Amino acid sequence: MRRPVATRRTQTALAGLAAGLVLLAGCSSSSKPAAPKPSAGSAASSGAPAADAIGTRPAITVPAGQPDGKLGVKVKIQGDGPKVTDGSVLVLQFGAKLWRDGSDLGSSYDQGQHPAVQVEGQNQMLAGWEQGLKGQAAGSRVELTVPPALGFGAKGTTDGKITITGTDTIIFDIDIIGVYPSVQADIPAGTGVLNDPTLPSVGTAVGKDDPKVTIPAGKQPPTAAVYKPVIVGKGAPVKKGQTLVVQYEGIVWRTGQIFDSSFSKGKSLFATQIGVGDVVPGWDEGLVGQTVGSRVLLVVPPDKGYGAQGQPDAGIQGTDTMVFVVDILDAR
């Protein structure tokens, strides 16, 4: 799962747990044996409180008794968006617990974590995810009770603090934030509204190529952050705490060089919670309130980015202003 340099590096006790589960799922599902079909009415359903809501860390209750070895599928919140089919690109938030002792395996909603971007039907995910999510609608919260045969198999797995044995059943609550036809999904084309010679110019062509960004020659970057729409989308305003689905590009003002881009290397969706400190302040401040479907220019000075330490591995000095172009595809 790819993360942009805009990500805030947050060290917490749970850092890496949710990401580790997603990465392990992607690495292991291709070796899983054939397994039974989902048991729609299976007893392997936690019956979590009805107060659960999309956009919040799920509350998972482990039921009494022992798991039945079947894949349990329960739709806790019914969405009304596009349905998951083979080839669908999914943006997922989730939490997880072990059945045997109720151990919390972390959540993508925890600070420092990010949603998973996965493709259905390509063995990127655990077999239990592949089977249980197919046919579900965007906007749904689906509880999956995943037996070892559809999870990490008889050998189990270990990743950091996570230890899953070969007999462990895992309960996942998965929020299907969005379902998209391609990782190269775009915002709708629109008319440019930005015309300021003191700011970088940004192209309005929508497609597979990087946005055309030109740093104004001989101009020093503004000392304060600047957040301006380039194309104004017709969707709803982005709210703090929502999961944002974007395409983006980042440039260093001083050099004019791209340091990170979802458009590069074939283009790929990126998702994050916004306004909660999971990304640099320039993203949190500049994207909340913009409308879905917009292309936004963010001019991010050091105090709204990485501060005096910069990001040397990305060629960003402590005095560098960053320029981002962000296409907002969705917010849920």
Short mmCIF file of C-alpha atoms in Angstrom, two decimals:
data_model
loop_
_atom_site.label_atom_id
_atom_site.label_comp_id
_atom_site.label_asym_id
_atom_site.label_seq_id
_atom_site.Cartn_x
_atom_site.Cartn_y
_atom_site.Cartn_z
CA MET A 1 0.00 0.00 0.00
CA ARG A 2 1.62 3.20 -1.17
CA ARG A 3 1.72 6.34 1.00
CA PRO A 4 2.55 9.84 -0.17
CA VAL A 5 5.32 11.94 1.28
CA ALA A 6 2.47 14.15 2.58
CA THR A 7 1.81 11.52 5.24
CA ARG A 8 2.55 12.59 8.79
CA ARG A 9 4.87 10.04 10.41
CA THR A 10 3.00 9.38 13.65
CA GLN A 11 4.49 7.01 16.22
CA THR A 12 1.78 5.34 18.31
CA ALA A 13 1.48 2.03 20.10
CA LEU A 14 -0.77 0.79 17.29
CA ALA A 15 1.28 2.19 14.42
CA GLY A 16 1.77 -0.47 11.78
CA LEU A 17 -0.87 -2.90 13.04
CA ALA A 18 -3.61 -2.10 10.55
CA ALA A 19 -1.11 -1.56 7.75
CA GLY A 20 0.52 -4.86 8.63
CA LEU A 21 -2.76 -6.73 8.33
CA VAL A 22 -3.43 -5.26 4.89
CA LEU A 23 0.07 -6.03 3.67
CA LEU A 24 -0.03 -9.54 5.06
CA ALA A 25 -3.41 -10.10 3.45
CA GLY A 26 -2.07 -9.08 0.07
CA CYS A 27 0.98 -11.33 0.40
CA SER A 28 -0.81 -14.43 1.57
CA SER A 29 -4.14 -14.81 -0.19
CA SER A 30 -2.77 -16.31 -3.39
CA SER A 31 -1.66 -19.44 -1.51
CA LYS A 32 -4.97 -20.12 0.22
CA PRO A 33 -6.72 -23.43 -0.43
CA ALA A 34 -10.20 -23.67 -1.87
CA ALA A 35 -12.77 -23.04 0.84
CA PRO A 36 -16.52 -23.12 1.40
CA LYS A 37 -18.83 -20.37 0.19
CA PRO A 38 -19.89 -17.62 2.62
CA SER A 39 -22.48 -18.69 5.20
CA ALA A 40 -24.83 -15.70 5.11
CA GLY A 41 -26.69 -16.53 8.30
CA SER A 42 -23.69 -17.98 10.11
CA ALA A 43 -23.47 -17.77 13.88
CA ALA A 44 -20.08 -16.15 13.33
CA SER A 45 -21.50 -12.66 13.61
CA SER A 46 -20.54 -10.33 16.41
CA GLY A 47 -23.71 -8.24 16.53
CA ALA A 48 -21.82 -5.01 17.27
CA PRO A 49 -23.80 -2.03 18.59
CA ALA A 50 -26.11 -0.26 16.14
CA ALA A 51 -24.36 3.00 17.04
CA ASP A 52 -21.54 2.03 14.68
CA ALA A 53 -21.30 4.39 11.72
CA ILE A 54 -19.25 4.64 8.55
CA GLY A 55 -16.31 6.93 9.21
CA THR A 56 -15.81 5.79 12.81
CA ARG A 57 -13.62 3.07 14.30
CA PRO A 58 -15.80 -0.04 14.37
CA ALA A 59 -16.85 -1.63 17.67
CA ILE A 60 -16.45 -5.38 17.38
CA THR A 61 -17.97 -7.76 19.93
CA VAL A 62 -16.69 -11.34 19.98
CA PRO A 63 -19.62 -13.76 20.40
CA ALA A 64 -19.74 -16.49 23.00
CA GLY A 65 -18.81 -20.02 22.01
CA GLN A 66 -16.47 -21.29 19.35
CA PRO A 67 -16.31 -20.33 15.65
CA ASP A 68 -17.93 -22.76 13.22
CA GLY A 69 -15.14 -22.73 10.65
CA LYS A 70 -17.28 -20.99 8.04
CA LEU A 71 -17.01 -17.54 6.53
CA GLY A 72 -19.54 -15.34 8.30
CA VAL A 73 -20.88 -12.37 6.37
CA LYS A 74 -23.13 -9.78 8.01
CA VAL A 75 -24.06 -6.41 6.52
CA LYS A 76 -24.24 -4.10 9.55
CA ILE A 77 -24.82 -0.92 7.54
CA GLN A 78 -26.32 -1.18 4.05
CA GLY A 79 -24.83 1.18 1.49
CA ASP A 80 -26.43 2.24 -1.77
CA GLY A 81 -23.36 2.83 -3.94
CA PRO A 82 -21.85 0.75 -6.77
CA LYS A 83 -21.47 -2.95 -6.07
CA VAL A 84 -18.19 -4.82 -5.84
CA THR A 85 -17.44 -6.95 -8.90
CA ASP A 86 -14.27 -8.56 -10.22
CA GLY A 87 -11.86 -5.79 -11.14
CA SER A 88 -13.48 -3.20 -8.86
CA VAL A 89 -11.07 -0.94 -7.00
CA LEU A 90 -12.05 -0.74 -3.34
CA VAL A 91 -11.18 1.86 -0.74
CA LEU A 92 -11.62 0.16 2.62
CA GLN A 93 -11.46 1.16 6.27
CA PHE A 94 -11.48 -1.65 8.81
CA GLY A 95 -10.90 -2.93 12.30
CA ALA A 96 -10.10 -6.44 13.48
CA LYS A 97 -10.17 -8.70 16.54
CA LEU A 98 -9.10 -12.27 17.28
CA TRP A 99 -12.01 -14.53 18.17
CA ARG A 100 -10.05 -16.64 20.70
CA ASP A 101 -9.30 -13.87 23.20
CA GLY A 102 -10.81 -10.65 21.80
CA SER A 103 -7.38 -9.15 21.11
CA ASP A 104 -7.66 -5.89 19.21
CA LEU A 105 -5.56 -6.11 16.05
CA GLY A 106 -5.82 -2.42 15.32
CA SER A 107 -7.77 -0.36 12.84
CA SER A 108 -7.11 1.66 9.73
CA TYR A 109 -8.94 4.46 11.58
CA ASP A 110 -6.14 4.66 14.16
CA GLN A 111 -3.92 7.72 13.90
CA GLY A 112 -1.04 7.20 11.51
CA GLN A 113 -2.88 4.50 9.56
CA HIS A 114 -4.54 4.79 6.17
CA PRO A 115 -7.35 3.09 4.28
CA ALA A 116 -6.54 0.14 2.06
CA VAL A 117 -6.83 0.43 -1.71
CA GLN A 118 -7.38 -3.06 -3.12
CA VAL A 119 -8.68 -4.69 -6.32
CA GLU A 120 -11.37 -7.38 -6.12
CA GLY A 121 -10.76 -10.68 -7.89
CA GLN A 122 -6.98 -10.41 -8.23
CA ASN A 123 -5.91 -12.27 -5.05
CA GLN A 124 -4.64 -9.05 -3.49
CA MET A 125 -6.65 -9.62 -0.33
CA LEU A 126 -7.32 -12.46 2.07
CA ALA A 127 -9.60 -15.03 0.46
CA GLY A 128 -12.21 -14.24 3.11
CA TRP A 129 -12.19 -10.60 2.05
CA GLU A 130 -12.39 -11.52 -1.63
CA GLN A 131 -15.41 -13.76 -1.08
CA GLY A 132 -17.19 -11.70 1.56
CA LEU A 133 -16.94 -8.32 -0.13
CA LYS A 134 -17.96 -9.40 -3.63
CA GLY A 135 -21.44 -8.13 -4.42
CA GLN A 136 -21.52 -5.69 -1.51
CA ALA A 137 -22.35 -2.02 -2.11
CA ALA A 138 -20.21 1.04 -1.51
CA GLY A 139 -21.21 2.75 1.69
CA SER A 140 -21.70 -0.55 3.52
CA ARG A 141 -20.13 -1.77 6.74
CA VAL A 142 -19.66 -5.52 6.42
CA GLU A 143 -18.62 -7.82 9.22
CA LEU A 144 -16.55 -10.79 8.06
CA THR A 145 -15.70 -13.67 10.34
CA VAL A 146 -12.72 -15.24 8.59
CA PRO A 147 -11.63 -18.81 9.47
CA PRO A 148 -7.98 -19.86 9.07
CA ALA A 149 -8.62 -21.54 5.69
CA LEU A 150 -9.73 -18.17 4.27
CA GLY A 151 -7.28 -16.13 6.33
CA PHE A 152 -3.64 -16.90 7.02
CA GLY A 153 -3.85 -20.66 6.74
CA ALA A 154 -2.49 -23.43 8.98
CA LYS A 155 0.86 -21.67 9.42
CA GLY A 156 -0.62 -18.42 10.68
CA THR A 157 1.55 -15.31 10.50
CA THR A 158 3.51 -12.80 12.55
CA ASP A 159 4.12 -9.15 11.70
CA GLY A 160 5.55 -6.93 14.41
CA LYS A 161 3.27 -7.22 17.42
CA ILE A 162 0.64 -9.17 15.51
CA THR A 163 0.70 -12.93 16.02
CA ILE A 164 -2.01 -14.96 14.33
CA THR A 165 -1.86 -18.70 14.85
CA GLY A 166 -2.89 -21.37 12.38
CA THR A 167 -6.14 -21.94 14.27
CA ASP A 168 -7.17 -18.29 14.66
CA THR A 169 -10.46 -16.96 13.37
CA ILE A 170 -10.45 -13.20 12.82
CA ILE A 171 -13.44 -10.87 12.96
CA PHE A 172 -13.20 -7.88 10.61
CA ASP A 173 -15.56 -4.93 10.36
CA ILE A 174 -14.93 -3.44 6.92
CA ASP A 175 -16.25 -0.10 5.67
CA ILE A 176 -16.50 0.00 1.89
CA ILE A 177 -15.77 3.68 1.46
CA GLY A 178 -15.84 3.63 -2.31
CA VAL A 179 -15.97 1.31 -5.32
CA TYR A 180 -14.29 2.57 -8.48
CA PRO A 181 -13.80 1.15 -11.99
CA SER A 182 -10.05 1.76 -12.04
CA VAL A 183 -7.09 2.90 -9.93
CA GLN A 184 -6.71 5.54 -12.64
CA ALA A 185 -10.09 7.10 -11.87
CA ASP A 186 -10.35 10.84 -12.52
CA ILE A 187 -12.36 13.82 -11.40
CA PRO A 188 -14.75 15.17 -14.05
CA ALA A 189 -13.23 17.68 -16.42
CA GLY A 190 -13.94 21.29 -15.52
CA THR A 191 -13.15 24.92 -16.25
CA GLY A 192 -10.07 26.46 -14.67
CA VAL A 193 -10.72 29.24 -12.16
CA LEU A 194 -7.16 30.02 -10.97
CA ASN A 195 -5.33 32.96 -12.53
CA ASP A 196 -2.69 34.39 -10.21
CA PRO A 197 0.78 35.15 -11.64
CA THR A 198 2.37 34.92 -8.18
CA LEU A 199 1.30 31.30 -7.81
CA PRO A 200 2.18 28.18 -9.79
CA SER A 201 0.06 27.64 -12.88
CA VAL A 202 -1.81 24.34 -13.02
CA GLY A 203 -3.21 22.68 -16.11
CA THR A 204 -6.88 21.69 -16.24
CA ALA A 205 -6.58 18.69 -18.56
CA VAL A 206 -7.93 15.60 -16.79
CA GLY A 207 -6.45 12.22 -17.68
CA LYS A 208 -3.60 9.82 -17.17
CA ASP A 209 -0.80 12.39 -17.44
CA ASP A 210 0.59 14.43 -14.55
CA PRO A 211 -1.04 17.84 -14.09
CA LYS A 212 0.99 20.50 -15.87
CA VAL A 213 2.43 22.59 -13.03
CA THR A 214 4.77 25.52 -13.64
CA ILE A 215 6.49 27.36 -10.79
CA PRO A 216 6.56 31.13 -11.57
CA ALA A 217 10.08 32.03 -12.68
CA GLY A 218 11.97 34.32 -10.31
CA LYS A 219 9.16 34.39 -7.75
CA GLN A 220 9.69 33.55 -4.10
CA PRO A 221 7.04 31.36 -2.49
CA PRO A 222 4.52 33.06 -0.21
CA THR A 223 5.41 32.90 3.48
CA ALA A 224 1.89 31.84 4.43
CA ALA A 225 0.01 28.82 3.15
CA VAL A 226 -2.20 29.27 0.08
CA TYR A 227 -5.06 26.94 -0.79
CA LYS A 228 -6.86 27.64 -4.07
CA PRO A 229 -9.22 25.64 -6.29
CA VAL A 230 -8.10 25.16 -9.89
CA ILE A 231 -11.27 23.33 -10.94
CA VAL A 232 -14.34 23.65 -8.72
CA GLY A 233 -16.14 20.34 -8.35
CA LYS A 234 -19.89 19.99 -8.13
CA GLY A 235 -19.88 17.55 -5.20
CA ALA A 236 -20.38 18.08 -1.49
CA PRO A 237 -17.82 19.95 0.63
CA VAL A 238 -15.17 17.81 2.32
CA LYS A 239 -15.69 17.47 6.07
CA LYS A 240 -13.19 16.91 8.83
CA GLY A 241 -12.81 13.22 9.64
CA GLN A 242 -14.01 11.95 6.26
CA THR A 243 -12.04 9.45 4.20
CA LEU A 244 -10.74 11.32 1.20
CA VAL A 245 -9.98 9.57 -2.11
CA VAL A 246 -7.59 11.52 -4.32
CA GLN A 247 -5.02 11.69 -7.06
CA TYR A 248 -2.15 14.04 -6.20
CA GLU A 249 1.24 15.43 -7.16
CA GLY A 250 3.88 17.10 -5.00
CA ILE A 251 6.59 19.52 -6.20
CA VAL A 252 9.38 21.40 -4.42
CA TRP A 253 9.03 25.12 -5.21
CA ARG A 254 12.80 25.71 -5.03
CA THR A 255 13.71 23.10 -7.64
CA GLY A 256 10.48 22.61 -9.56
CA GLN A 257 10.99 18.87 -9.20
CA ILE A 258 8.23 16.35 -8.53
CA PHE A 259 8.97 14.45 -5.31
CA ASP A 260 5.84 12.32 -5.14
CA SER A 261 2.88 11.66 -7.40
CA SER A 262 0.01 9.20 -7.63
CA PHE A 263 -0.11 10.03 -11.35
CA SER A 264 3.35 8.55 -11.89
CA LYS A 265 4.02 4.82 -12.27
CA GLY A 266 0.68 4.09 -13.90
CA LYS A 267 -1.44 6.33 -11.67
CA SER A 268 -3.05 5.01 -8.52
CA LEU A 269 -5.73 6.20 -6.10
CA PHE A 270 -4.67 7.28 -2.63
CA ALA A 271 -6.97 7.51 0.40
CA THR A 272 -6.60 9.04 3.85
CA GLN A 273 -8.68 10.45 6.65
CA ILE A 274 -8.58 14.23 6.46
CA GLY A 275 -8.49 16.83 9.21
CA VAL A 276 -7.32 14.41 11.91
CA GLY A 277 -3.54 14.74 11.74
CA ASP A 278 -2.76 11.77 9.49
CA VAL A 279 -1.27 14.04 6.83
CA VAL A 280 0.68 17.29 6.95
CA PRO A 281 -1.28 20.33 8.19
CA GLY A 282 -1.34 21.86 4.70
CA TRP A 283 -3.49 18.96 3.50
CA ASP A 284 -5.75 18.98 6.56
CA GLU A 285 -6.30 22.74 6.33
CA GLY A 286 -6.41 23.10 2.57
CA LEU A 287 -8.67 20.21 1.60
CA VAL A 288 -11.37 20.43 4.27
CA GLY A 289 -14.14 22.60 2.80
CA GLN A 290 -13.20 22.00 -0.85
CA THR A 291 -15.82 20.24 -2.95
CA VAL A 292 -15.64 16.72 -4.35
CA GLY A 293 -14.64 16.82 -8.01
CA SER A 294 -12.25 19.72 -7.45
CA ARG A 295 -8.61 20.10 -8.42
CA VAL A 296 -6.91 22.08 -5.65
CA LEU A 297 -3.56 23.87 -5.46
CA LEU A 298 -1.91 23.72 -2.04
CA VAL A 299 1.16 25.90 -1.45
CA VAL A 300 2.55 24.52 1.78
CA PRO A 301 5.35 26.37 3.65
CA PRO A 302 7.59 24.45 6.07
CA ASP A 303 5.45 25.19 9.13
CA LYS A 304 2.47 23.53 7.41
CA GLY A 305 4.59 20.68 6.07
CA TYR A 306 7.58 18.95 7.65
CA GLY A 307 9.02 21.87 9.59
CA ALA A 308 12.71 22.52 10.04
CA GLN A 309 13.65 18.85 9.64
CA GLY A 310 12.25 18.62 6.11
CA GLN A 311 12.27 15.26 4.34
CA PRO A 312 15.84 14.78 3.06
CA ASP A 313 15.05 11.40 1.46
CA ALA A 314 12.55 13.20 -0.79
CA GLY A 315 14.84 16.17 -1.51
CA ILE A 316 12.83 18.49 0.76
CA GLN A 317 14.91 20.86 2.89
CA GLY A 318 13.73 22.39 6.13
CA THR A 319 13.20 25.72 4.39
CA ASP A 320 11.40 24.33 1.36
CA THR A 321 7.86 25.21 0.35
CA MET A 322 5.94 22.32 -1.17
CA VAL A 323 3.38 22.63 -3.95
CA PHE A 324 0.64 20.02 -4.19
CA VAL A 325 -2.06 19.53 -6.80
CA VAL A 326 -4.83 17.34 -5.41
CA ASP A 327 -7.79 15.96 -7.36
CA ILE A 328 -10.62 15.11 -4.94
CA LEU A 329 -12.49 12.08 -6.31
CA ASP A 330 -14.57 11.24 -3.27
CA ALA A 331 -15.16 11.97 0.42
CA ARG A 332 -17.16 9.70 2.74
#
